mmCIF file of C-alpha atoms in Angstrom:
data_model
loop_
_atom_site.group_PDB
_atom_site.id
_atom_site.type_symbol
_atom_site.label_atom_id
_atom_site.label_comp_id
_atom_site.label_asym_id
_atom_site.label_seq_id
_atom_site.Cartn_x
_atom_site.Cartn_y
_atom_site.Cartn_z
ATOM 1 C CA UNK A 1 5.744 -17.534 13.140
ATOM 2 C CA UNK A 2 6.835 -13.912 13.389
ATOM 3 C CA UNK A 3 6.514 -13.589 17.018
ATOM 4 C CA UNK A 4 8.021 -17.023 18.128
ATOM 5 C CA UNK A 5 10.144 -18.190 15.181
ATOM 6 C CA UNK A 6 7.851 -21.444 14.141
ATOM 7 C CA UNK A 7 4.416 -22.284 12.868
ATOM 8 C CA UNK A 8 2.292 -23.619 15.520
ATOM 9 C CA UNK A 9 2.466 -27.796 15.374
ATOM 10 C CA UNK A 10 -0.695 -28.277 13.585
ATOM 11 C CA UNK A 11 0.312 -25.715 10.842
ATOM 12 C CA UNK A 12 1.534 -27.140 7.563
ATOM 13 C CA UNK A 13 3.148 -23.874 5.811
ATOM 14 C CA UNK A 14 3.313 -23.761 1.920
ATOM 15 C CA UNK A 15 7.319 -23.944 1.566
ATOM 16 C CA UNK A 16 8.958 -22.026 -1.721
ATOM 17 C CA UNK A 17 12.592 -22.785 -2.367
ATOM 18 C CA UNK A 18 14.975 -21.418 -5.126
ATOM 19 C CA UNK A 19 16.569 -24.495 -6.688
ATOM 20 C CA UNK A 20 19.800 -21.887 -7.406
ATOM 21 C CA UNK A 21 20.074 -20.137 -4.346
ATOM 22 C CA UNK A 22 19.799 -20.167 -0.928
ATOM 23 C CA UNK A 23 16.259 -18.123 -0.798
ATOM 24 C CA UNK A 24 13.185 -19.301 -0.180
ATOM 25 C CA UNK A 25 10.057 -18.731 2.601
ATOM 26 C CA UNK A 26 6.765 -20.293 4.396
ATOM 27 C CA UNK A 27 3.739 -18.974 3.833
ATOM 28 C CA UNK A 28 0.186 -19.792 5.252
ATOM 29 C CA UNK A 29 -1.566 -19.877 2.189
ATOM 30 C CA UNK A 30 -0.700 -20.405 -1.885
ATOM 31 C CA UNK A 31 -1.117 -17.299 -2.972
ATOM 32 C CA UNK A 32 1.426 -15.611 -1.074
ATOM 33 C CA UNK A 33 4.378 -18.413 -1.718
ATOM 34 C CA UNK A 34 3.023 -18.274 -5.460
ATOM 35 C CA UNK A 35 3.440 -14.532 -5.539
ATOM 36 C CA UNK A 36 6.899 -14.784 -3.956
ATOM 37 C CA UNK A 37 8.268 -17.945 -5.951
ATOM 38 C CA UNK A 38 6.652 -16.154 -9.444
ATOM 39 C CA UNK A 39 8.670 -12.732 -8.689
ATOM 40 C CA UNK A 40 11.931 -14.751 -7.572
ATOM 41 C CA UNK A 41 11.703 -16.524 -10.775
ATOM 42 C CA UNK A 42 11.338 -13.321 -12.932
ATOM 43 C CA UNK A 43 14.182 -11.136 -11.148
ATOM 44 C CA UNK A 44 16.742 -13.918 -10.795
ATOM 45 C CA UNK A 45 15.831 -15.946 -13.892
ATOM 46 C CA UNK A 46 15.781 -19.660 -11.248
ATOM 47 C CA UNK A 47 13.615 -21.949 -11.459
ATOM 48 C CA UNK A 48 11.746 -22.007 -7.828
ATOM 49 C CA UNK A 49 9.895 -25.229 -5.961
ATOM 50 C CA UNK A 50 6.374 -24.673 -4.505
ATOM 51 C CA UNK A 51 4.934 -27.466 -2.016
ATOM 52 C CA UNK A 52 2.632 -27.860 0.698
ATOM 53 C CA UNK A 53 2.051 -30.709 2.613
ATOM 54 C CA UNK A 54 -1.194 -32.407 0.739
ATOM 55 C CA UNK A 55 -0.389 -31.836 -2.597
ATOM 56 C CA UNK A 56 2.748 -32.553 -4.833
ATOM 57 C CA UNK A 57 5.361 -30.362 -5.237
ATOM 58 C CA UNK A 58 5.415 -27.958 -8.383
ATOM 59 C CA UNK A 59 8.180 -26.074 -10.268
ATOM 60 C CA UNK A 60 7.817 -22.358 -11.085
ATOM 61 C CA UNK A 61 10.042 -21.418 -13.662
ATOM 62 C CA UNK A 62 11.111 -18.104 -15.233
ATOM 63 C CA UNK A 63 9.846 -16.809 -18.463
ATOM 64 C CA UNK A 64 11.866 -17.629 -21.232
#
């Protein structure tokens, strides 16, 4: 992705998306789009979606 813009057409990403805000990513693996929805939530205090294409989609939501 970082040298032509898009994942390769057999390449589901793992997508994160702020439910607030514009932000979000793709990542290759969960750990990386878990690491970046878990430190949007804590900085901005939004609740952030986490999905990949095989599994449902889950909510990561700031400590309250």
């Amino acid at each position: 992705k970082r040298h032509t813009g898009h994942f390769p057409d057999d390449v589901q990403p793992w997508v994160v998306a702020c439910e607030r805000c514009p932000d979000g990513d793709e990542f290759l693996t969960e750990r990386p789009a878990r690491r970046w929805a878990e430190t949007h939530a804590r900085h901005t205090g939004h609740d952030v979606s986490l999905s990949s294409s095989d599994g449902p989609t889950t909510s990561v939501e700031p400590e309250r």
